[in-house]
Amino acid sequence: MENAPVNLAQWRSRLKGARLIKVIGQVTRVIGLTVEVQGINAPIGEVCEIMVPGESEPVRAEIVGFRDGSSLLMPLGELRGIYQGCDVVPTGKPFNIKVGRQLLGRVLNGLGEPLDDCGSLSIDCEEYPVNNRPPNPLLRRRISKVMSTGVRSVDAMLTCGLGQRIGIFAGSGVGKSTLLGMISRYSSADINVIGLIGERGREVLDFIESDLGPEGLARSVVVVATSEQPALVRLKGAFVACAIAEYFRDQGKDVLLMMDSVTRFAMAQREVGLAIGEPPATKGYTPSVFALLPRLLERPGMSHNGSITAFFTVLVDGDDFNEPISDAVRGILDGHIILSRALAAANHFPAVDVLSSVSRLMPDITTEKHRALAGKFRDMLAAYKQAEDLINIGAYVAGSNPRVDEAIASYQQMIGFLRQNLHEHTDYDETLKLLTAIIDKRVNN
């Protein structure tokens, strides 16, 4: 039996890229969360190990910049025990995570490591890169199918498509996490990937047990990087969640990616940028923040095999919906859902302001009848809002405006339709039937 020919080309390629000499650098200075190292030659994004005597594991850090001949590293964890002169060894590869079906039902930290008490990840999980490029725009399939969220106000008035990216904009305490929990439980997606970035530690378990629930967690992967974690870990948490969603999309699944919140992701990048010497630009945010946002927000969407439908929450600073991060995110995404503090104060949940919100793909994925019903609903709601002050003080005279008369007659039905209990699920077809009943009643009368 003759021996098979040896493919020398692949071995030459590996040999050419191999590091035959082990380069060891040394820590020269630590300022805040930035570690300056001399003696290594590695690109931005490469992971290095800082050897700390007395510690069982090295401190992992990533190269984030350079200054005066030194490499600037930020830790992927705590800066425990590091002192001037510690050895630093480049690993020769960027930050990767383990992925596989075993991730379903698990809670991971910002570095993709188990945070729950369900044991370590299986050894047969494969390595997957975290910093991936967005898909080629010419290779994306067009969005043509509706993705039901189970939330009436969204499905009826702000219909989402399979593979669409939508922002949820609200101030603090208006119900962003609650709305995410409802969508994660009742959506038609195969798998949920939820990134809790910069969240309060207390709220994580509340979200998993109350908002997500056992049935939601069973088909979900939750990535948690709480507010006390280093800035780089919070950044990585967002990219880890996105990479896990991309892995399942590559398996042909329809994935729902939810991230709370993009604002805290931007704040983490601002910390990194300021630490390496970037000048503050718009309201203290560094230029790298606005360069990094598209790299995160453009990654979800359609591919040849599957899809990633994404909901990104934006914590609006001072209820100013035109502040820099909100404005930048709104310009990148395919729609925005505005949550109103006034509606929340009136015990109207979910507090979706349908008149200020928009789904850019709704005209492409809904039927002509659905669009007509939604348009009529908006028209009646807008007519009521315009005359609301007159109505409340009793100054409006019936018959003065047929649009307002029609809106007043239907207002309680419309509000009842838009309100929805946390554990109330309405599928897409039932939502359209309820919407038709409200509008057809007015038309027939």
Short mmCIF file of C-alpha atoms in Angstrom, two decimals:
data_model
loop_
_atom_site.label_atom_id
_atom_site.label_comp_id
_atom_site.label_asym_id
_atom_site.label_seq_id
_atom_site.Cartn_x
_atom_site.Cartn_y
_atom_site.Cartn_z
CA MET A 1 0.00 0.00 0.00
CA GLU A 2 1.48 3.29 -1.07
CA ASN A 3 1.75 6.09 1.41
CA ALA A 4 -0.59 9.06 0.83
CA PRO A 5 1.21 12.20 -0.39
CA VAL A 6 2.11 14.63 2.38
CA ASN A 7 0.64 18.12 2.04
CA LEU A 8 3.73 20.18 2.88
CA ALA A 9 2.02 23.51 2.10
CA GLN A 10 -0.13 23.49 5.23
CA TRP A 11 2.86 22.60 7.42
CA ARG A 12 4.92 25.38 5.86
CA SER A 13 2.08 27.80 6.61
CA ARG A 14 1.89 26.67 10.24
CA LEU A 15 5.66 26.85 10.62
CA LYS A 16 5.74 30.34 9.13
CA GLY A 17 3.15 31.58 11.64
CA ALA A 18 4.61 29.74 14.63
CA ARG A 19 6.52 31.57 17.35
CA LEU A 20 9.71 29.58 17.73
CA ILE A 21 11.09 31.87 20.42
CA LYS A 22 9.11 32.42 23.61
CA VAL A 23 9.10 36.16 24.28
CA ILE A 24 8.68 37.24 27.89
CA GLY A 25 7.99 40.87 28.80
CA GLN A 26 7.88 42.63 32.14
CA VAL A 27 5.40 44.89 33.89
CA THR A 28 6.85 48.39 34.17
CA ARG A 29 3.92 50.38 35.48
CA VAL A 30 0.28 50.03 36.55
CA ILE A 31 -2.01 53.07 36.38
CA GLY A 32 -5.63 52.42 37.31
CA LEU A 33 -6.65 49.39 35.26
CA THR A 34 -3.92 49.86 32.65
CA VAL A 35 -0.80 47.69 32.79
CA GLU A 36 2.27 48.92 30.87
CA VAL A 37 4.55 46.12 29.63
CA GLN A 38 7.90 46.27 27.86
CA GLY A 39 9.66 43.50 25.97
CA ILE A 40 6.77 41.97 24.03
CA ASN A 41 5.79 42.40 20.40
CA ALA A 42 2.13 41.48 19.91
CA PRO A 43 -0.89 43.04 18.15
CA ILE A 44 -3.94 44.70 19.68
CA GLY A 45 -6.45 42.08 20.79
CA GLU A 46 -3.92 39.39 21.69
CA VAL A 47 -4.32 37.84 25.14
CA CYS A 48 -1.29 37.77 27.45
CA GLU A 49 -0.69 36.00 30.75
CA ILE A 50 0.78 37.96 33.66
CA MET A 51 2.67 35.57 35.96
CA VAL A 52 2.05 36.38 39.63
CA PRO A 53 4.16 34.47 42.18
CA GLY A 54 2.02 32.74 44.77
CA GLU A 55 -1.04 32.57 42.53
CA SER A 56 -2.17 29.27 41.02
CA GLU A 57 -3.40 30.92 37.80
CA PRO A 58 -1.88 33.77 35.80
CA VAL A 59 -3.80 36.99 35.32
CA ARG A 60 -5.09 37.20 31.75
CA ALA A 61 -4.96 40.59 30.07
CA GLU A 62 -5.58 41.88 26.56
CA ILE A 63 -3.46 44.33 24.60
CA VAL A 64 -5.54 47.47 24.01
CA GLY A 65 -2.91 49.97 22.81
CA PHE A 66 0.68 51.19 22.81
CA ARG A 67 2.50 54.16 24.32
CA ASP A 68 6.18 55.21 24.14
CA GLY A 69 7.44 51.74 23.25
CA SER A 70 5.28 49.98 25.85
CA SER A 71 2.27 47.74 25.29
CA LEU A 72 -0.87 48.74 27.20
CA LEU A 73 -2.83 45.83 28.67
CA MET A 74 -6.14 45.71 30.49
CA PRO A 75 -7.03 42.76 32.73
CA LEU A 76 -9.68 40.15 31.95
CA GLY A 77 -10.37 39.91 35.65
CA GLU A 78 -8.89 41.33 38.84
CA LEU A 79 -5.42 42.88 39.07
CA ARG A 80 -4.49 40.66 41.98
CA GLY A 81 -0.92 40.60 43.27
CA ILE A 82 0.67 42.30 40.24
CA TYR A 83 3.84 44.28 40.89
CA GLN A 84 6.56 45.92 38.85
CA GLY A 85 8.74 43.29 37.18
CA CYS A 86 6.10 40.53 36.81
CA ASP A 87 6.72 38.36 33.75
CA VAL A 88 4.25 38.71 30.89
CA VAL A 89 3.86 35.96 28.27
CA PRO A 90 1.86 36.52 25.03
CA THR A 91 -0.39 33.55 24.21
CA GLY A 92 -0.26 34.16 20.45
CA LYS A 93 -4.03 34.16 20.00
CA PRO A 94 -7.01 36.45 20.60
CA PHE A 95 -9.75 35.88 23.14
CA ASN A 96 -11.86 32.78 22.33
CA ILE A 97 -14.71 31.02 24.14
CA LYS A 98 -16.13 27.50 24.31
CA VAL A 99 -19.45 26.93 22.54
CA GLY A 100 -21.83 24.02 22.06
CA ARG A 101 -25.34 22.77 22.76
CA GLN A 102 -24.31 22.38 26.39
CA LEU A 103 -24.60 26.16 26.80
CA LEU A 104 -28.41 26.04 26.75
CA GLY A 105 -29.83 26.75 30.20
CA ARG A 106 -26.47 28.01 31.48
CA VAL A 107 -25.46 31.34 33.02
CA LEU A 108 -21.98 32.53 32.04
CA ASN A 109 -19.79 35.41 33.15
CA GLY A 110 -18.46 38.10 30.83
CA LEU A 111 -15.59 35.83 29.72
CA GLY A 112 -17.85 32.92 28.74
CA GLU A 113 -17.06 30.88 31.88
CA PRO A 114 -19.79 29.20 33.99
CA LEU A 115 -21.27 31.46 36.64
CA ASP A 116 -23.91 29.01 37.83
CA ASP A 117 -23.40 25.86 39.91
CA CYS A 118 -24.02 23.43 37.03
CA GLY A 119 -20.37 22.45 36.62
CA SER A 120 -17.73 23.26 34.04
CA LEU A 121 -18.33 23.22 30.31
CA SER A 122 -17.87 19.90 28.54
CA ILE A 123 -14.45 19.20 27.03
CA ASP A 124 -16.08 18.52 23.66
CA CYS A 125 -17.19 22.15 23.36
CA GLU A 126 -15.42 23.81 20.45
CA GLU A 127 -13.39 27.02 20.48
CA TYR A 128 -15.08 29.99 18.84
CA PRO A 129 -13.67 33.48 18.18
CA VAL A 130 -15.27 36.42 19.95
CA ASN A 131 -14.24 39.30 17.69
CA ASN A 132 -15.94 38.37 14.44
CA ARG A 133 -16.72 40.64 11.52
CA PRO A 134 -20.30 41.51 10.54
CA PRO A 135 -21.60 39.42 7.60
CA ASN A 136 -20.92 40.60 4.07
CA PRO A 137 -23.88 42.89 3.23
CA LEU A 138 -24.29 41.25 -0.18
CA LEU A 139 -24.49 37.79 1.38
CA ARG A 140 -27.24 38.61 3.87
CA ARG A 141 -30.62 37.13 2.99
CA ARG A 142 -33.42 39.68 2.82
CA ILE A 143 -35.78 39.83 5.79
CA SER A 144 -39.20 38.57 4.70
CA LYS A 145 -40.76 36.70 7.66
CA VAL A 146 -42.46 38.03 10.77
CA MET A 147 -41.04 37.08 14.17
CA SER A 148 -43.78 36.96 16.77
CA THR A 149 -42.78 38.41 20.15
CA GLY A 150 -45.99 37.56 22.01
CA VAL A 151 -46.37 41.25 22.98
CA ARG A 152 -49.48 42.78 21.37
CA SER A 153 -48.23 46.37 21.12
CA VAL A 154 -45.07 45.21 19.33
CA ASP A 155 -46.61 42.57 17.05
CA ALA A 156 -49.51 44.76 15.96
CA MET A 157 -47.96 48.23 15.67
CA LEU A 158 -44.18 47.60 15.46
CA THR A 159 -43.99 44.23 13.74
CA CYS A 160 -40.48 42.71 13.83
CA GLY A 161 -38.93 40.60 11.11
CA LEU A 162 -36.80 37.50 11.52
CA GLY A 163 -33.24 38.90 11.48
CA GLN A 164 -34.17 42.49 12.35
CA ARG A 165 -32.29 44.65 14.90
CA ILE A 166 -34.39 46.87 17.16
CA GLY A 167 -33.51 49.23 20.00
CA ILE A 168 -35.57 49.61 23.19
CA PHE A 169 -35.05 53.15 24.48
CA ALA A 170 -36.05 54.20 28.00
CA GLY A 171 -34.90 55.89 31.16
CA SER A 172 -34.19 53.91 34.31
CA GLY A 173 -37.06 52.06 35.94
CA VAL A 174 -39.50 52.22 33.00
CA GLY A 175 -39.61 48.48 32.25
CA LYS A 176 -36.87 47.57 29.75
CA SER A 177 -35.89 44.36 31.52
CA THR A 178 -39.53 43.34 32.00
CA LEU A 179 -40.24 43.78 28.29
CA LEU A 180 -37.13 41.74 27.43
CA GLY A 181 -38.33 38.99 29.75
CA MET A 182 -41.75 38.88 28.07
CA ILE A 183 -40.20 38.69 24.60
CA SER A 184 -37.72 35.99 25.64
CA ARG A 185 -40.51 33.77 27.03
CA TYR A 186 -43.07 34.21 24.28
CA SER A 187 -41.11 34.81 21.05
CA SER A 188 -41.08 32.29 18.20
CA ALA A 189 -37.24 32.07 18.17
CA ASP A 190 -35.49 28.71 18.64
CA ILE A 191 -32.87 29.96 21.10
CA ASN A 192 -32.41 33.06 23.28
CA VAL A 193 -29.02 34.59 24.03
CA ILE A 194 -29.27 37.28 26.71
CA GLY A 195 -26.42 39.64 27.60
CA LEU A 196 -26.77 41.52 30.91
CA ILE A 197 -24.00 44.10 30.58
CA GLY A 198 -23.26 46.45 33.47
CA GLU A 199 -26.35 45.35 35.40
CA ARG A 200 -26.70 45.65 39.17
CA GLY A 201 -25.79 42.35 40.81
CA ARG A 202 -29.13 42.25 42.64
CA GLU A 203 -31.11 42.43 39.41
CA VAL A 204 -29.47 39.44 37.71
CA LEU A 205 -31.20 36.73 39.75
CA ASP A 206 -34.45 38.71 39.71
CA PHE A 207 -34.36 38.79 35.90
CA ILE A 208 -33.51 35.08 35.57
CA GLU A 209 -36.15 33.86 38.05
CA SER A 210 -38.94 36.42 37.64
CA ASP A 211 -38.69 37.92 34.15
CA LEU A 212 -37.15 34.97 32.27
CA GLY A 213 -38.58 32.08 34.27
CA PRO A 214 -37.69 28.36 34.09
CA GLU A 215 -39.24 27.83 30.65
CA GLY A 216 -37.37 30.81 29.25
CA LEU A 217 -34.04 29.79 30.78
CA ALA A 218 -34.32 26.25 29.38
CA ARG A 219 -33.87 27.56 25.82
CA SER A 220 -31.57 30.45 26.71
CA VAL A 221 -27.92 31.28 27.33
CA VAL A 222 -27.40 34.15 29.76
CA VAL A 223 -24.14 36.13 29.79
CA VAL A 224 -23.64 38.35 32.85
CA ALA A 225 -21.04 41.09 33.35
CA THR A 226 -22.18 43.12 36.35
CA SER A 227 -21.32 46.76 36.98
CA GLU A 228 -18.42 46.10 39.37
CA GLN A 229 -16.53 44.04 36.78
CA PRO A 230 -13.54 45.64 35.00
CA ALA A 231 -14.41 47.65 31.90
CA LEU A 232 -12.80 45.12 29.56
CA VAL A 233 -14.88 42.28 31.03
CA ARG A 234 -18.06 44.27 30.45
CA LEU A 235 -16.98 44.88 26.87
CA LYS A 236 -16.15 41.22 26.34
CA GLY A 237 -19.51 40.20 27.83
CA ALA A 238 -21.31 41.95 24.98
CA PHE A 239 -19.09 40.38 22.33
CA VAL A 240 -19.31 36.94 24.00
CA ALA A 241 -23.13 37.07 23.87
CA CYS A 242 -22.95 38.09 20.21
CA ALA A 243 -20.47 35.29 19.40
CA ILE A 244 -22.68 32.65 21.07
CA ALA A 245 -25.64 33.87 19.02
CA GLU A 246 -23.52 33.66 15.87
CA TYR A 247 -22.52 30.08 16.70
CA PHE A 248 -26.14 28.96 16.97
CA ARG A 249 -27.03 30.92 13.82
CA ASP A 250 -24.30 28.98 12.00
CA GLN A 251 -26.08 25.80 13.14
CA GLY A 252 -29.19 26.92 11.24
CA LYS A 253 -31.14 28.21 14.24
CA ASP A 254 -33.31 31.31 14.50
CA VAL A 255 -31.70 33.08 17.45
CA LEU A 256 -33.07 35.92 19.55
CA LEU A 257 -30.24 38.08 20.93
CA MET A 258 -31.14 40.51 23.72
CA MET A 259 -28.68 42.90 25.32
CA ASP A 260 -29.23 45.14 28.32
CA SER A 261 -27.74 47.62 27.84
CA VAL A 262 -25.79 49.18 24.96
CA THR A 263 -25.32 52.33 27.05
CA ARG A 264 -23.28 50.50 29.68
CA PHE A 265 -21.30 48.83 26.89
CA ALA A 266 -20.48 52.31 25.57
CA MET A 267 -19.52 53.47 29.07
CA ALA A 268 -17.12 50.54 29.39
CA GLN A 269 -15.45 51.46 26.09
CA ARG A 270 -15.23 55.06 27.28
CA GLU A 271 -13.31 53.85 30.36
CA VAL A 272 -10.93 51.87 28.15
CA GLY A 273 -10.46 54.78 25.75
CA LEU A 274 -9.75 57.33 28.47
CA ALA A 275 -7.34 54.92 30.19
CA ILE A 276 -5.16 54.60 27.07
CA GLY A 277 -5.14 58.33 26.40
CA GLU A 278 -8.01 58.95 23.98
CA PRO A 279 -9.42 62.49 24.13
CA PRO A 280 -13.05 62.83 25.23
CA ALA A 281 -15.25 63.94 22.35
CA THR A 282 -19.06 64.10 22.59
CA LYS A 283 -20.24 64.50 26.20
CA GLY A 284 -17.17 62.68 27.47
CA TYR A 285 -17.45 59.71 25.10
CA THR A 286 -14.24 58.94 23.22
CA PRO A 287 -14.15 58.50 19.40
CA SER A 288 -13.58 54.75 19.77
CA VAL A 289 -17.04 54.39 21.34
CA PHE A 290 -18.77 55.49 18.14
CA ALA A 291 -16.41 53.33 16.05
CA LEU A 292 -17.12 50.25 18.20
CA LEU A 293 -20.92 50.53 18.26
CA PRO A 294 -21.40 49.49 14.59
CA ARG A 295 -19.01 46.56 15.07
CA LEU A 296 -21.38 45.20 17.72
CA LEU A 297 -24.75 46.26 16.34
CA GLU A 298 -24.11 45.16 12.74
CA ARG A 299 -23.22 41.58 13.63
CA PRO A 300 -26.78 40.24 14.14
CA GLY A 301 -28.99 39.61 11.12
CA MET A 302 -29.56 37.00 8.43
CA SER A 303 -27.03 34.47 7.14
CA HIS A 304 -27.16 31.55 4.70
CA ASN A 305 -28.19 29.11 7.44
CA GLY A 306 -30.03 30.93 10.21
CA SER A 307 -30.87 34.31 11.67
CA ILE A 308 -30.21 36.54 14.67
CA THR A 309 -33.03 38.88 15.65
CA ALA A 310 -31.66 41.41 18.13
CA PHE A 311 -33.19 43.67 20.77
CA PHE A 312 -30.73 46.15 22.27
CA THR A 313 -31.80 48.30 25.19
CA VAL A 314 -30.52 51.86 25.51
CA LEU A 315 -30.56 53.54 28.93
CA VAL A 316 -31.54 57.10 28.00
CA ASP A 317 -29.62 59.69 30.01
CA GLY A 318 -32.04 62.06 31.73
CA ASP A 319 -34.91 60.89 29.47
CA ASP A 320 -33.18 62.74 26.62
CA PHE A 321 -33.81 60.56 23.58
CA ASN A 322 -31.35 62.61 21.51
CA GLU A 323 -28.30 62.16 23.74
CA PRO A 324 -25.18 60.88 21.86
CA ILE A 325 -25.48 57.12 22.42
CA SER A 326 -29.23 57.04 21.74
CA ASP A 327 -28.77 59.07 18.57
CA ALA A 328 -25.92 56.88 17.31
CA VAL A 329 -27.71 53.59 18.06
CA ARG A 330 -30.98 54.75 16.52
CA GLY A 331 -29.14 55.55 13.29
CA ILE A 332 -27.66 52.03 13.06
CA LEU A 333 -30.61 49.82 13.99
CA ASP A 334 -33.69 48.85 11.97
CA GLY A 335 -36.22 50.39 14.32
CA HIS A 336 -36.75 51.71 17.82
CA ILE A 337 -39.25 51.07 20.60
CA ILE A 338 -39.70 54.04 22.94
CA LEU A 339 -40.82 53.32 26.52
CA SER A 340 -42.62 56.27 28.11
CA ARG A 341 -42.18 57.25 31.76
CA ALA A 342 -45.61 58.92 31.66
CA LEU A 343 -47.24 55.65 30.59
CA ALA A 344 -45.34 53.71 33.27
CA ALA A 345 -46.46 56.25 35.90
CA ALA A 346 -50.05 55.64 34.79
CA ASN A 347 -49.60 51.88 35.40
CA HIS A 348 -49.63 51.19 31.65
CA PHE A 349 -47.31 48.24 31.01
CA PRO A 350 -45.53 47.52 28.79
CA ALA A 351 -45.04 51.29 28.55
CA VAL A 352 -44.58 51.29 24.75
CA ASP A 353 -45.21 54.69 23.16
CA VAL A 354 -46.42 53.38 19.79
CA LEU A 355 -46.74 56.89 18.29
CA SER A 356 -43.03 57.62 18.88
CA SER A 357 -41.79 54.14 17.93
CA VAL A 358 -41.17 52.65 14.50
CA SER A 359 -40.21 49.38 12.86
CA ARG A 360 -38.47 50.13 9.58
CA LEU A 361 -39.21 46.67 8.18
CA MET A 362 -42.89 46.50 9.08
CA PRO A 363 -44.03 47.72 5.60
CA ASP A 364 -42.00 44.92 3.95
CA ILE A 365 -43.12 41.96 6.04
CA THR A 366 -46.80 42.63 6.84
CA THR A 367 -49.93 42.31 4.70
CA GLU A 368 -51.71 45.31 3.25
CA LYS A 369 -54.67 44.69 5.58
CA HIS A 370 -52.42 44.60 8.65
CA ARG A 371 -50.79 47.90 7.65
CA ALA A 372 -54.20 49.49 7.10
CA LEU A 373 -55.45 48.34 10.52
CA ALA A 374 -52.29 49.55 12.27
CA GLY A 375 -52.47 52.88 10.45
CA LYS A 376 -56.10 53.41 11.49
CA PHE A 377 -55.21 52.49 15.10
CA ARG A 378 -52.36 55.04 15.10
CA ASP A 379 -54.63 57.69 13.58
CA MET A 380 -57.28 57.27 16.28
CA LEU A 381 -54.70 57.21 19.07
CA ALA A 382 -53.00 60.34 17.72
CA ALA A 383 -56.36 62.14 17.42
CA TYR A 384 -57.13 61.38 21.07
CA LYS A 385 -53.70 62.53 22.24
CA GLN A 386 -54.07 65.84 20.37
CA ALA A 387 -57.37 66.60 22.10
CA GLU A 388 -56.56 64.94 25.43
CA ASP A 389 -56.21 68.14 27.45
CA LEU A 390 -59.58 69.44 26.22
CA ILE A 391 -61.19 66.06 26.91
CA ASN A 392 -59.81 65.86 30.47
CA ILE A 393 -61.10 69.30 31.49
CA GLY A 394 -64.46 68.73 29.82
CA ALA A 395 -63.96 71.46 27.23
CA TYR A 396 -64.34 69.23 24.18
CA VAL A 397 -67.80 69.37 22.59
CA ALA A 398 -68.96 66.12 21.01
CA GLY A 399 -69.42 66.47 17.27
CA SER A 400 -66.73 69.12 16.85
CA ASN A 401 -64.34 66.71 15.14
CA PRO A 402 -65.40 63.29 13.76
CA ARG A 403 -61.83 61.91 14.18
CA VAL A 404 -61.79 62.83 17.86
CA ASP A 405 -65.32 61.48 18.39
CA GLU A 406 -64.24 58.17 16.88
CA ALA A 407 -61.07 58.10 18.99
CA ILE A 408 -62.97 58.83 22.22
CA ALA A 409 -65.40 55.98 21.51
CA SER A 410 -62.54 53.50 20.96
CA TYR A 411 -59.96 54.80 23.43
CA GLN A 412 -60.60 52.37 26.30
CA GLN A 413 -60.54 49.42 23.91
CA MET A 414 -57.25 50.62 22.40
CA ILE A 415 -55.62 51.08 25.81
CA GLY A 416 -56.83 47.64 26.90
CA PHE A 417 -55.30 46.17 23.76
CA LEU A 418 -51.92 47.87 24.35
CA ARG A 419 -51.77 46.90 28.03
CA GLN A 420 -50.55 43.40 28.75
CA ASN A 421 -49.87 41.46 31.92
CA LEU A 422 -46.34 40.18 32.49
CA HIS A 423 -47.50 36.54 32.20
CA GLU A 424 -50.05 37.11 29.45
CA HIS A 425 -49.10 35.70 26.05
CA THR A 426 -50.91 36.55 22.81
CA ASP A 427 -49.72 34.88 19.62
CA TYR A 428 -49.42 36.80 16.36
CA ASP A 429 -52.65 35.55 14.75
CA GLU A 430 -54.69 36.28 17.87
CA THR A 431 -53.17 39.77 18.05
CA LEU A 432 -54.33 40.51 14.50
CA LYS A 433 -57.85 39.23 15.31
CA LEU A 434 -58.06 41.56 18.34
CA LEU A 435 -56.75 44.49 16.29
CA THR A 436 -59.28 43.76 13.52
CA ALA A 437 -62.14 43.61 16.04
CA ILE A 438 -61.29 47.08 17.38
CA ILE A 439 -60.96 48.77 13.98
CA ASP A 440 -63.76 46.94 12.13
CA LYS A 441 -66.20 47.85 14.91
CA ARG A 442 -65.54 51.55 14.32
CA VAL A 443 -65.64 51.19 10.53
CA ASN A 444 -68.93 49.25 10.55
CA ASN A 445 -70.52 51.71 12.95
#
